[in-house]
Structure formats: C-alpha cells, structure tokens
Amino acid sequence: MYIYMHNETATGVTNDLAAVRALLDKHAHPALLLVDGVSSICALDFRMDEWGVDVALTGSQKALSMPTGMGIVCASPRALEASKTARSVRVFFDWKDYLRFYDMGTYWPYTPSIQLLYGLRTALDLIFEEGLDNVVRRHNRLGTATRLAVEAWGLSNCCQKEEWFSDTVTAVVVPPNIDSAEVVRHAWKRYNLSLGLGLNKVAGKVFRIGHLGNLNELQLLGCLSGVEMVLKDVGYPVKLGSGVAAAAAYLSNSTPLIPSRI
Amino acid sequence: MYIYMHNETATGVTNDLAAVRALLDKHAHPALLLVDGVSSICALDFRMDEWGVDVALTGSQKALSMPTGMGIVCASPRALEASKTARSVRVFFDWKDYLRFYDMGTYWPYTPSIQLLYGLRTALDLIFEEGLDNVVRRHNRLGTATRLAVEAWGLSNCCQKEEWFSDTVTAVVVPPNIDSAEVVRHAWKRYNLSLGLGLNKVAGKVFRIGHLGNLNELQLLGCLSGVEMVLKDVGYPVKLGSGVAAAAAYLSNSTPLIPSRI
Amino acid sequence: MYIYMHNETATGVTNDLAAVRALLDKHAHPALLLVDGVSSICALDFRMDEWGVDVALTGSQKALSMPTGMGIVCASPRALEASKTARSVRVFFDWKDYLRFYDMGTYWPYTPSIQLLYGLRTALDLIFEEGLDNVVRRHNRLGTATRLAVEAWGLSNCCQKEEWFSDTVTAVVVPPNIDSAEVVRHAWKRYNLSLGLGLNKVAGKVFRIGHLGNLNELQLLGCLSGVEMVLKDVGYPVKLGSGVAAAAAYLSNSTPLIPSRI
Amino acid sequence: MYIYMHNETATGVTNDLAAVRALLDKHAHPALLLVDGVSSICALDFRMDEWGVDVALTGSQKALSMPTGMGIVCASPRALEASKTARSVRVFFDWKDYLRFYDMGTYWPYTPSIQLLYGLRTALDLIFEEGLDNVVRRHNRLGTATRLAVEAWGLSNCCQKEEWFSDTVTAVVVPPNIDSAEVVRHAWKRYNLSLGLGLNKVAGKVFRIGHLGNLNELQLLGCLSGVEMVLKDVGYPVKLGSGVAAAAAYLSNSTPLIPSRI
C-alpha cells in the first residue's frame, strides 16, 4: 500500500501522481495507490482512473469551498476487494456499513448531515457551471500570479523545483531576521487577512498563502497587496505594489472573459 | 424648503451641510432643511441636531450594507409640524399613518418587512461594535487611498475641490480617447468587478468607484488593482501596481489594529 | 375604471371575477378591470387573460411565501395605453420609468432588490414544481378543512355565502360574550400562534385564520388544535379535538400522495 | 467501565442514572460511568457532577436542534486520568490532541467547523433564554401529551414502566395486523411527516414519534393529528381527533405563557 499526498499543504508542493503510477507499473508493483487529495481535488488536475488511483480522499472545506465537516472518499474495485481482508482498525468510517446501506437505496448507516449534502450538490453545480477544466486553469493562473509576486518581493518559494509548484497554496520563505509567525499574526490583527503558519520544521520560517476554491483574480490581488503591507510593517524592505504589479501583468494577459457575460 | 444632497453619488461630491446651515441661520431663513443622505449616513460625519436638519433620509443598501428595500426617514419636530399643513402629494409613505401606529405600540400601518428590520438591528450592532466614529474614519481612509491611486494613475477626480471630495464614492475622469462605459463593461465582463457608470452629463466621461459600507482595506486594494488591469486592457497607459502602491503606502501608515484582536 | 378585490383579507370573502367580467361585457362597459390579488394570486384560481383583467397586483409576502417588500404588477396593453393619458398621481412606481428601462435590457430605473428577485425565482420554482393547479387545489383543501373545523366548534364564518368562501383566509365570528382580540392576544402569548385581528366594523367580533402560501395539512391541523385550546382558555365551551377531527376526516380522504415520493 | 445510555432512542426508554450511580457507590465500584446522552442532554434532566458521570456524550442534531456534524464530549478528571493508560483504539477523536491545543489557546488540532461552533453558541443562547429548567419541563410536557394521545388511540407504549418513559421519543406499538414500517412510509409519502422506524427486534412492530429540540405544543399537535390520519389510512380503527383531544386537554392546562410576551 502506497499513501501519496497529491498536494502538500504545509509546504506548497504538488507531487506527480502520474509518475508514481508509472513507477508502480514499471515494476509491476501490486501496491494499492492511496491519494490524499484534500488540498488538490477539484482544484488541480486529478485523474482517478487514468492514474490507477485506488483510494482518493478529500474534504469539503478546501477546493469545494464548503464548510468543514465532510470527508469524501472514492475507492476502486480493487480497494473495495482489499478492504474485505485488510486488518487495519476501522470504526465509524468503515466502508462496509456505507456500502450495505447504499444497496438498500438512499439510506445511511448513521445520521447524515443533510445540510452538507445539499451544499455539496451546489458546490458541484458551481464547479460544473464554470467547467472543471476552467477551474483547474483558474487555479494555475492564481498560483502563477502568486509565485510572480513572491519573486518580485525578492522572497523565495519553499518548494524548490518548478515542476512541484502548487497551484493551491504557496509557502513563502522569509529572511532569517523575520519571524514568519509574526507575519501571520500581524496580517490577522491589522488587515483581517488569514495567512497560514509554517508548521513543524518550517515553523517561523515560512508563511503560507492559500489560493484555492471559490476565489478570483481580484480577491487574490487584494490578498497580495495585504501581504506587501504586512511585510513592510514587520520590517522587510518590500517595494509596495511590486508583487501586485507582477501578478497583475500576468493576470491581465491571461484572465478570460466570463462566459455568461460576453 | 431646502433639499440638500449630502453626498452626490453620481459625481463623488460631498456638500458642506454645516455651511448651508450657517447660511440659513445668518439670514434667519425659515426654510426647512431636508437632507438626502442615501450615500452618506452611517459613512460620513452627519449631525442631525447640531446642523439643524429637519428631514434626513437614507436607504438600507448603501452604508448600512443591507439588501435594498428599506427607506429610513428621520424628521424634526418642526418638519412634523409643517407636514400637517403641507399640500405636497402623499400616498403610501405618509408619516401620519406611521405616527398614529407608533402611538399604539409596536404596530405598523402596513405589513412591515420583518427581515429588513432584523437586518437593520444587526447592521447597527456591527456599526456600534466598530464605533460610529471609527466607521467614519475608515471611510475617510478608504476615500483617501482611492484618491491617491487615481492620482498615481495620472487621472483626475471629477470632484474639483479638495474640500468636496467624497469618502464614499470617487468619480474618475478618463481621457477623451477612452469611453468610461467601456471601462465599466470590461471590469464586469472580465474581472467580476462592479464599477459605476457616469450618468447624464458625465456619461462616457467618468466611471465610479464605490467605497462605502462593510468594506475593508484589502477589499479596496483588490478593487484598485482590478481598475488598473481594466485601464490597461482598454488602452490607457497605466503603470500596473502604481495606484495600489500609492494607496497601500497610505493605508499601511494609517490602518489601526483591529481592537478585538490586539 | 373598476377596482376589484379578488379576495378580501379582512373578512375572508372571495369575489367572483368571472361574473364581474361577464357583467361588464354584457353592458359593453368600457371600464378597465383592476384586480387587487394580494391574498389570492398564486393561491386561488386567477385568469388574467380569460377574465379580461387589465391590471393585477400582488405582493411577495402572501401566497408566494416570500419576505415582505415586493409589489408585483401585471398590466394589459389596454391599461398601458390608458396610463399614457391618465391623470392620476404617480411618483415612484410610475410604469413609464420601468417600461423605458425594460426596453434597454436588464436595467432598472431605481436600485432593485436583487435578493427579492432571486427569492421570487425560487418561489415560482417551488410553485411550478408542485404545479399551479395543485397549489390551487391545496388551498381549497386547506380552506375546506378550516371551515369544517369552524362548523364543528359551533362558530360561524364571517362570510355568509358558500360561493364567496375564501380558500386563503377564514374570518371566524365569536359569540358576543367573547372578545376576538383576546383570542388573538392569548394565542400569541401562550401558544406562539399568529391569528389575525378583526378589523374596523368586525373588530372584537372576528378573528382570522390565514391558510395560504407554503403551508401543508399538518401545519394547518396544528394551528386548528391551537385555536381549540385558545377558545377553551378564553371561556368558549369548545370540545377539544372536535374541529381537528372534522378537518382531519376531510383531509385524510382528500390529501394526495406527494408525487416525488410515490 | 460502565457505558450507559441515558435515553434509548430506539425504544423510548429513559434510564435512571442517579440509581446507577447509587448502585456503583453502594458497592464502592471503581468503574467509570460513561453516558450516551445523544437523545437526552439539553432535553432531559442530566447532572454530570451530582451523578458522578465520568464521560458524557451528545450530538448537535438532537436536543440542540442544530445540523448533524458535531459530537460533544465532556470528561471528568478521573476519565482524563484513565485515558492516559487506557489501551482502547483511538484515532481522530483522541482527547490528547485536543487537550494539548486547548492549552495553547483557541487552537484546534484539526480544521474545526466554525459554522457549527457559531451554531452551538446560538443554540445555547436559545436554551439559556428559555431557561434550561424550562426546556426540561417543556420536554416533559410534550412527552406527557404524546403518551396521552397514544393511550387515547388504544395503542401501547413500547416502554413498559412509567418511570422509564422517555420525554424525547415515544415508541408506539402497533397491533399485529399493522406493519409499523407502512405507517412510517405512508406518513412520509402523504403528509410529509417523518416518523421513526422500529429497529432490530421491534422492526415492523413499533413506530417512533420524536419530540425533542426546538419544538412547541402546536407543532406536536400537528404531528399527532398526522399520526391519527396515517393510522386511519393504514386500517387501524382510530377515532380521529381522539389523541389530539387528550393531548390538548393536558397541554391547555399546563402550557405557561411565553415570558417575553406577558
């Protein structure tokens, strides 16, 4: 069994699942491929069947832009088969209970959250109205714009290889004389801006800009100008407007017209 | 009777009500002072009693940040007295009906919109939580930042005297070779940004940036960077990031910490 | 010009519009037929074209089950033509302004309440999903059930002719020793039940039970059992359960299965 | 360790926790007392400290009247101590993670559902506004009224001892010739009424009436009249109005005035 995180939220790194699959295939490895898609599914390109993914998992609170509360799992026939003999500990979320009830019609083994189910229906309607491909393209646009801003600020991306850059979150490395936790605190206290803390090994060294879900170009630019002010406030010699200008130069060339308004 | 617009939404001009009052007083003029405060009350400094205003009027959909639907009127004893003998046409909104029912307790002459009344309660709670003075200061901050951006873009304010600048809306004059209606259309079609059209005499010549209500610094900066992209798209040689930089330089020096988060 | 109230909310009387039309036709009378359909349209059978109605009017807060705030008007070509030369006083709601903007596309002469427009879309979706004919039938069912309960209580309907009975509201006459205002007050204070007061000539003599909009059989029965308890509480010798039993006997024979659940 | 269900949802039986505690005390038994309060807490009398409960558990979707999604746990110092050495399987809901983060301030080990936390705040505000004692009394009133209706219908309560009667749910035993699942199905399909199925050993033999949470007297009476119609429809010779009359006779004597409206 191989558990793979499609997109690493803490560091802004996206893994190449197709390559993982190719490697498994090359060695005819029998491992099941399990994908943590919490910060990727519905935002990054993800191909369950083509990449031979056996279990994919996501949550309601990321790219679906819903309230926290729903875990969504998709399992391949191979995974379902394997679960019958697996000896891992299972309690509340045992598939067996759900599968048994699905066979009975629209029932659930436990009290479902009807509100989140209605929310999921609407979230998917919004995604399909925009078009899943367009959603993925929009995230790439927002991610690229963010990276251009970081570069313009003279800061570096925690992710060190271009092919791993994440289109849903960017972890920005601050200079040694700056405490990234102070960046996050100050953004929250003065500009009502929620940035992500650096976690574990990069605590104090990176802050994170999330750019996923129901987010558009101007919301991102508002966030980036907020980050510029925060950087200035905490003593980093940023040129105000520099990151926004770099991001806007790219966005004004790449943002498509809104189809329903043409 | 003297009807005065406190803030002219179409051109971004704020009138000096205290001066109007002083003029009326100087000449011992008996005129009632009626104030259209639709785009000013709860955003700009307004003093009903001190300025001897007889009737003040606003709506729910501007500085109160509520849905459209509620007209709010405040009348002085002198105005109430005058209404008894006035011969202006009155139908649905006749004060007399409302006053009669107020005397009876919590009744209304016609079916009230309970939802908007609850909304008003909450809108006022939010304003009082921030502090009305702080709300007025925030609008001044947002208005100043917008004007600095307009200046940085090399464009001019439709309002020609500094003392008349409006802190709730800025009408921006475009060069003769640009159609301001195209600016508004393009902002809507490409960036999901709602700007205001120039109306009547300034149609085609100005577009308007609203900055009132439940709006903060980063939302305004997102809007300003959107305007920059639109200006570039329609052929105006704007330096991307220039307006945002000017606005942010001012805002990073003037935005206070959020009291509940200190 | 003939102004007709389709359904009289204060007394629970429904007028026969088809007969009014027939009378006008018989005498080749040129009067325009204006219909106040506030408590009828979308609940009672109403046929604008077939009955030659020139102006129909309703509000959002009755059969549409929306918040108060929207007045809805439909005018015939003849009414539009007449409005051009009419000399009645017109201010805010002048059709001319609206018609001019309709021609320009999706614009409005004044700031519209977007929220109520979305609400109207949903209210109509719900009505069409049930089927307008079924909605009318449901109101007839609820009105009939209410009248059977009133009869079982030994009370009488303020409306004296069966063919005028209203399917959206029933005004119930109380005996001389009971104050109907006390019935309404007590229902509100003890059972959280909103009944309508008797108005004007029938003040103190009738209370009203509304049965229109997004209401089903069990909600009505809950209301009827509440009225029974209130009647008992204020000293009327009602047999508890008697009205509910009469209504339920009728409803259990006439309520159809819910189509989506068959 | 002793796991006790305070209120058995499937059969409408309330256990006497004080007696369980007394028994444990009498024998100086060291067992921890764990209480499943899912369908009791915030509706039935529950005394964590007085009854020496070590762990109490409830959910958001029952007496709190919130959406499904939140599990609420309260643990005694003794339970926290025991958890350190216990060897039961623990994954997502391990207290240790939560306790560690509580110490750090307002943080959570995992992404919390902010919406449900705001909902909980409001649910508790509503309960405290009514008064927890009054909430418990209201549930007793609703439970008593339901039992009187069941008796009037000539049916029996699945719970066989009066001291075990549940004030939050009543399981009603149907005669052998009636299928209780058909009662539930028919209620849903014809009257939009959600009754509970009989589970396991009592499947087909009982249906359940829930009467907990944000529910008042008239809503319950509407439900009871619905049950009467369903019973008639499925062939049980019920006298329509009989259960409602019995419940209403009791409720009209016991329902207090609403304090804010006196």
CSV table of C-alpha atoms in Angstrom, one decimal, chain C:
chain,number,residue,atom,x,y,z
C,1,MET,CA,-62.3,52.1,-14.1
C,2,TYR,CA,-63.3,49.3,-11.8
C,3,ILE,CA,-61.1,48.2,-8.9
C,4,TYR,CA,-61.9,44.8,-7.6
C,5,MET,CA,-60.5,43.0,-4.7
C,6,HIS,CA,-60.2,39.3,-5.6
C,7,ASN,CA,-60.0,38.1,-2.0
C,8,GLU,CA,-61.0,40.3,1.0
C,9,THR,CA,-58.4,39.6,3.6
C,10,ALA,CA,-60.3,41.2,6.4
C,11,THR,CA,-63.5,39.1,6.1
C,12,GLY,CA,-62.5,36.0,4.1
C,13,VAL,CA,-64.6,36.7,1.1
C,14,THR,CA,-63.6,35.8,-2.4
C,15,ASN,CA,-65.3,37.8,-5.2
C,16,ASP,CA,-66.4,36.2,-8.5
C,17,LEU,CA,-64.2,38.0,-11.0
C,18,ALA,CA,-65.6,36.0,-13.9
C,19,ALA,CA,-69.0,37.3,-13.1
C,20,VAL,CA,-67.8,40.8,-12.9
C,21,ARG,CA,-66.2,40.4,-16.3
C,22,ALA,CA,-69.4,39.0,-17.7
C,23,LEU,CA,-71.4,41.9,-16.3
C,24,LEU,CA,-69.0,44.4,-17.9
C,25,ASP,CA,-69.2,42.6,-21.2
C,26,LYS,CA,-73.0,42.3,-21.1
C,27,HIS,CA,-73.3,46.1,-20.9
C,28,ALA,CA,-70.3,46.6,-23.2
C,29,HIS,CA,-68.9,48.7,-20.4
C,30,PRO,CA,-65.5,50.3,-21.3
C,31,ALA,CA,-64.2,50.3,-17.7
C,32,LEU,CA,-60.7,48.9,-17.1
C,33,LEU,CA,-60.8,46.0,-14.6
C,34,LEU,CA,-58.2,46.4,-11.9
C,35,VAL,CA,-57.7,43.4,-9.5
C,36,ASP,CA,-56.2,43.5,-6.1
C,37,GLY,CA,-54.9,40.0,-5.9
C,38,VAL,CA,-52.7,40.4,-2.8
C,39,SER,CA,-54.2,37.5,-0.9
C,40,SER,CA,-55.3,35.5,-4.0
C,41,ILE,CA,-52.8,35.3,-6.8
C,42,CYS,CA,-50.8,32.0,-6.7
C,43,ALA,CA,-53.3,30.5,-4.3
C,44,LEU,CA,-56.8,30.9,-5.8
C,45,ASP,CA,-57.8,30.4,-9.4
C,46,PHE,CA,-57.0,33.6,-11.3
C,47,ARG,CA,-57.2,34.1,-15.1
C,48,MET,CA,-55.8,37.4,-16.3
C,49,ASP,CA,-56.5,36.8,-20.0
C,50,GLU,CA,-59.7,34.8,-19.8
C,51,TRP,CA,-61.3,37.3,-17.4
C,52,GLY,CA,-60.1,40.3,-19.3
C,53,VAL,CA,-58.2,41.7,-16.3
C,54,ASP,CA,-56.4,45.0,-17.1
C,55,VAL,CA,-54.3,45.4,-14.1
C,56,ALA,CA,-53.4,42.7,-11.5
C,57,LEU,CA,-51.5,43.3,-8.4
C,58,THR,CA,-50.0,41.1,-5.7
C,59,GLY,CA,-47.3,41.2,-3.0
C,60,SER,CA,-44.4,38.9,-2.2
C,61,GLN,CA,-45.5,38.2,1.4
C,62,LYS,CA,-48.7,36.2,0.8
C,63,ALA,CA,-49.2,33.2,-1.4
C,64,LEU,CA,-45.6,33.5,-2.7
C,65,SER,CA,-44.3,32.9,0.9
C,66,MET,CA,-41.5,35.4,0.5
C,67,PRO,CA,-40.4,38.3,2.7
C,68,THR,CA,-42.5,41.5,2.5
C,69,GLY,CA,-41.1,44.0,0.1
C,70,MET,CA,-42.1,43.3,-3.4
C,71,GLY,CA,-45.2,44.6,-5.2
C,72,ILE,CA,-45.9,42.7,-8.4
C,73,VAL,CA,-48.0,44.3,-11.1
C,74,CYS,CA,-49.2,43.0,-14.4
C,75,ALA,CA,-50.9,45.3,-16.9
C,76,SER,CA,-52.8,44.7,-20.1
C,77,PRO,CA,-52.0,46.6,-23.3
C,78,ARG,CA,-55.2,48.5,-22.8
C,79,ALA,CA,-54.1,49.5,-19.3
C,80,LEU,CA,-50.7,50.6,-20.6
C,81,GLU,CA,-52.4,52.7,-23.3
C,82,ALA,CA,-54.7,54.3,-20.7
C,83,SER,CA,-51.9,55.1,-18.4
C,84,LYS,CA,-50.5,57.5,-21.1
C,85,THR,CA,-53.3,59.9,-20.7
C,86,ALA,CA,-54.5,59.2,-17.2
C,87,ARG,CA,-54.1,62.0,-14.8
C,88,SER,CA,-53.8,60.0,-11.5
C,89,VAL,CA,-50.9,61.0,-9.3
C,90,ARG,CA,-47.8,58.9,-10.0
C,91,VAL,CA,-44.4,59.0,-8.3
C,92,PHE,CA,-42.0,56.2,-7.5
C,93,PHE,CA,-44.0,53.4,-9.1
C,94,ASP,CA,-44.7,55.0,-12.4
C,95,TRP,CA,-44.8,52.3,-15.1
C,96,LYS,CA,-43.3,54.6,-17.7
C,97,ASP,CA,-39.9,54.5,-16.0
C,98,TYR,CA,-39.8,50.8,-15.7
C,99,LEU,CA,-41.0,50.2,-19.3
C,100,ARG,CA,-38.3,52.5,-20.6
C,101,PHE,CA,-35.6,50.6,-18.8
C,102,TYR,CA,-37.0,47.2,-19.8
C,103,ASP,CA,-36.5,48.2,-23.4
C,104,MET,CA,-32.8,48.8,-22.6
C,105,GLY,CA,-32.3,45.3,-21.4
C,106,THR,CA,-31.9,44.1,-17.9
C,107,TYR,CA,-31.8,47.5,-16.2
C,108,TRP,CA,-34.0,49.2,-13.6
C,109,PRO,CA,-34.9,52.8,-13.2
C,110,TYR,CA,-34.1,52.5,-9.4
C,111,THR,CA,-31.9,50.2,-7.4
C,112,PRO,CA,-33.7,46.8,-7.4
C,113,SER,CA,-33.8,44.4,-4.5
C,114,ILE,CA,-31.7,41.6,-6.1
C,115,GLN,CA,-32.4,39.4,-3.0
C,116,LEU,CA,-36.1,39.5,-3.5
C,117,LEU,CA,-35.7,38.9,-7.3
C,118,TYR,CA,-33.8,35.7,-6.5
C,119,GLY,CA,-36.4,34.8,-3.9
C,120,LEU,CA,-39.2,35.3,-6.5
C,121,ARG,CA,-37.3,32.9,-8.9
C,122,THR,CA,-37.2,30.3,-6.2
C,123,ALA,CA,-40.8,30.9,-5.0
C,124,LEU,CA,-42.0,30.4,-8.6
C,125,ASP,CA,-39.8,27.3,-9.0
C,126,LEU,CA,-41.5,25.8,-5.9
C,127,ILE,CA,-45.0,26.6,-7.2
C,128,PHE,CA,-44.3,25.2,-10.7
C,129,GLU,CA,-42.7,22.1,-9.2
C,130,GLU,CA,-45.9,21.4,-7.3
C,131,GLY,CA,-48.0,22.6,-10.3
C,132,LEU,CA,-50.1,25.8,-10.1
C,133,ASP,CA,-53.3,23.7,-10.4
C,134,ASN,CA,-52.2,21.6,-7.4
C,135,VAL,CA,-51.4,24.7,-5.4
C,136,VAL,CA,-54.9,26.0,-6.0
C,137,ARG,CA,-56.3,22.6,-5.1
C,138,ARG,CA,-54.2,22.5,-1.9
C,139,HIS,CA,-55.5,25.9,-0.9
C,140,ASN,CA,-59.1,24.7,-1.5
C,141,ARG,CA,-58.4,21.6,0.7
C,142,LEU,CA,-56.9,23.7,3.5
C,143,GLY,CA,-59.8,26.2,3.3
C,144,THR,CA,-62.4,23.5,3.3
C,145,ALA,CA,-60.8,21.8,6.3
C,146,THR,CA,-60.7,25.1,8.2
C,147,ARG,CA,-64.4,25.7,7.5
C,148,LEU,CA,-65.3,22.2,8.7
C,149,ALA,CA,-63.4,22.9,11.9
C,150,VAL,CA,-65.2,26.2,12.5
C,151,GLU,CA,-68.5,24.4,12.0
C,152,ALA,CA,-67.6,21.7,14.4
C,153,TRP,CA,-66.7,24.3,17.0
C,154,GLY,CA,-70.3,25.7,16.7
C,155,LEU,CA,-69.0,29.0,15.4
C,156,SER,CA,-69.8,30.8,12.2
C,157,ASN,CA,-67.9,32.1,9.2
C,158,CYS,CA,-68.0,35.8,8.8
C,159,CYS,CA,-68.5,35.2,5.1
C,160,GLN,CA,-72.2,34.4,4.7
C,161,LYS,CA,-72.4,32.8,1.3
C,162,GLU,CA,-70.8,29.5,0.5
C,163,GLU,CA,-69.8,30.6,-3.0
C,164,TRP,CA,-67.8,33.5,-1.5
C,165,PHE,CA,-65.8,31.4,0.9
C,166,SER,CA,-62.2,32.2,0.8
C,167,ASP,CA,-59.6,29.4,0.5
C,168,THR,CA,-56.8,31.6,1.8
C,169,VAL,CA,-58.3,33.1,5.0
C,170,THR,CA,-61.2,32.4,7.2
C,171,ALA,CA,-62.7,35.0,9.5
C,172,VAL,CA,-64.4,33.3,12.4
C,173,VAL,CA,-67.2,35.1,14.3
C,174,VAL,CA,-67.1,34.7,18.1
C,175,PRO,CA,-70.1,34.8,20.4
C,176,PRO,CA,-71.0,38.2,21.9
C,177,ASN,CA,-69.5,37.3,25.3
C,178,ILE,CA,-66.1,36.7,23.8
C,179,ASP,CA,-63.7,39.4,22.7
C,180,SER,CA,-62.0,38.2,19.5
C,181,ALA,CA,-59.0,40.5,20.2
C,182,GLU,CA,-58.5,38.4,23.4
C,183,VAL,CA,-58.5,35.3,21.3
C,184,VAL,CA,-55.7,36.7,19.1
C,185,ARG,CA,-53.7,38.0,22.1
C,186,HIS,CA,-53.9,34.8,24.0
C,187,ALA,CA,-52.9,32.7,21.0
C,188,TRP,CA,-49.8,34.8,20.6
C,189,LYS,CA,-48.9,34.9,24.3
C,190,ARG,CA,-49.4,31.3,25.2
C,191,TYR,CA,-49.1,29.2,22.0
C,192,ASN,CA,-46.9,31.3,19.7
C,193,LEU,CA,-49.8,31.2,17.3
C,194,SER,CA,-50.4,34.3,15.0
C,195,LEU,CA,-54.1,34.8,14.3
C,196,GLY,CA,-55.4,37.9,12.6
C,197,LEU,CA,-57.4,40.6,14.4
C,198,GLY,CA,-60.9,41.6,13.2
C,199,LEU,CA,-60.6,45.0,11.6
C,200,ASN,CA,-62.8,48.0,11.5
C,201,LYS,CA,-66.5,47.0,11.7
C,202,VAL,CA,-65.7,43.5,12.8
C,203,ALA,CA,-63.1,44.5,15.4
C,204,GLY,CA,-63.6,42.4,18.5
C,205,LYS,CA,-66.1,40.2,16.7
C,206,VAL,CA,-64.0,38.0,14.5
C,207,PHE,CA,-60.5,36.5,14.4
C,208,ARG,CA,-58.9,35.3,11.3
C,209,ILE,CA,-57.1,32.1,10.4
C,210,GLY,CA,-54.7,32.5,7.4
C,211,HIS,CA,-54.2,29.4,5.3
C,212,LEU,CA,-52.1,30.4,2.3
C,213,GLY,CA,-48.7,30.0,0.9
C,214,ASN,CA,-46.2,27.3,1.7
C,215,LEU,CA,-48.4,25.5,4.2
C,216,ASN,CA,-49.4,21.9,4.4
C,217,GLU,CA,-52.1,19.8,6.1
C,218,LEU,CA,-50.3,19.1,9.3
C,219,GLN,CA,-49.3,22.7,9.9
C,220,LEU,CA,-53.0,23.7,9.5
C,221,LEU,CA,-54.1,20.9,11.9
C,222,GLY,CA,-51.5,22.2,14.5
C,223,CYS,CA,-53.0,25.6,14.1
C,224,LEU,CA,-56.6,24.4,14.4
C,225,SER,CA,-55.7,22.5,17.6
C,226,GLY,CA,-54.1,25.7,18.9
C,227,VAL,CA,-57.3,27.6,18.2
C,228,GLU,CA,-59.3,25.0,20.1
C,229,MET,CA,-57.1,25.4,23.2
C,230,VAL,CA,-57.3,29.2,22.9
C,231,LEU,CA,-61.1,29.1,22.7
C,232,LYS,CA,-61.3,26.9,25.7
C,233,ASP,CA,-58.9,29.2,27.6
C,234,VAL,CA,-61.0,32.3,26.9
C,235,GLY,CA,-64.1,30.6,28.1
C,236,TYR,CA,-65.8,29.3,25.0
C,237,PRO,CA,-67.2,25.8,25.6
C,238,VAL,CA,-65.4,24.1,22.8
C,239,LYS,CA,-65.0,20.3,22.7
C,240,LEU,CA,-61.2,19.8,22.3
C,241,GLY,CA,-60.4,17.8,19.2
C,242,SER,CA,-63.7,18.4,17.6
C,243,GLY,CA,-62.5,20.8,14.9
C,244,VAL,CA,-59.4,18.9,14.3
C,245,ALA,CA,-61.4,15.7,13.9
C,246,ALA,CA,-63.7,17.3,11.3
C,247,ALA,CA,-60.8,18.7,9.4
C,248,ALA,CA,-58.8,15.5,9.5
C,249,ALA,CA,-61.7,13.4,8.4
C,250,TYR,CA,-61.9,15.5,5.3
C,251,LEU,CA,-58.1,15.8,4.8
C,252,SER,CA,-57.5,12.1,5.2
C,253,ASN,CA,-59.9,11.5,2.3
C,254,SER,CA,-58.6,14.2,0.0
C,255,THR,CA,-54.9,14.7,0.5
C,256,PRO,CA,-53.0,13.2,-2.4
C,257,LEU,CA,-49.7,11.4,-2.2
C,258,ILE,CA,-46.6,13.6,-2.7
C,259,PRO,CA,-45.6,12.9,-6.3
C,260,SER,CA,-41.9,12.8,-5.8
C,261,ARG,CA,-42.2,10.2,-3.0
C,262,ILE,CA,-44.6,7.7,-4.7
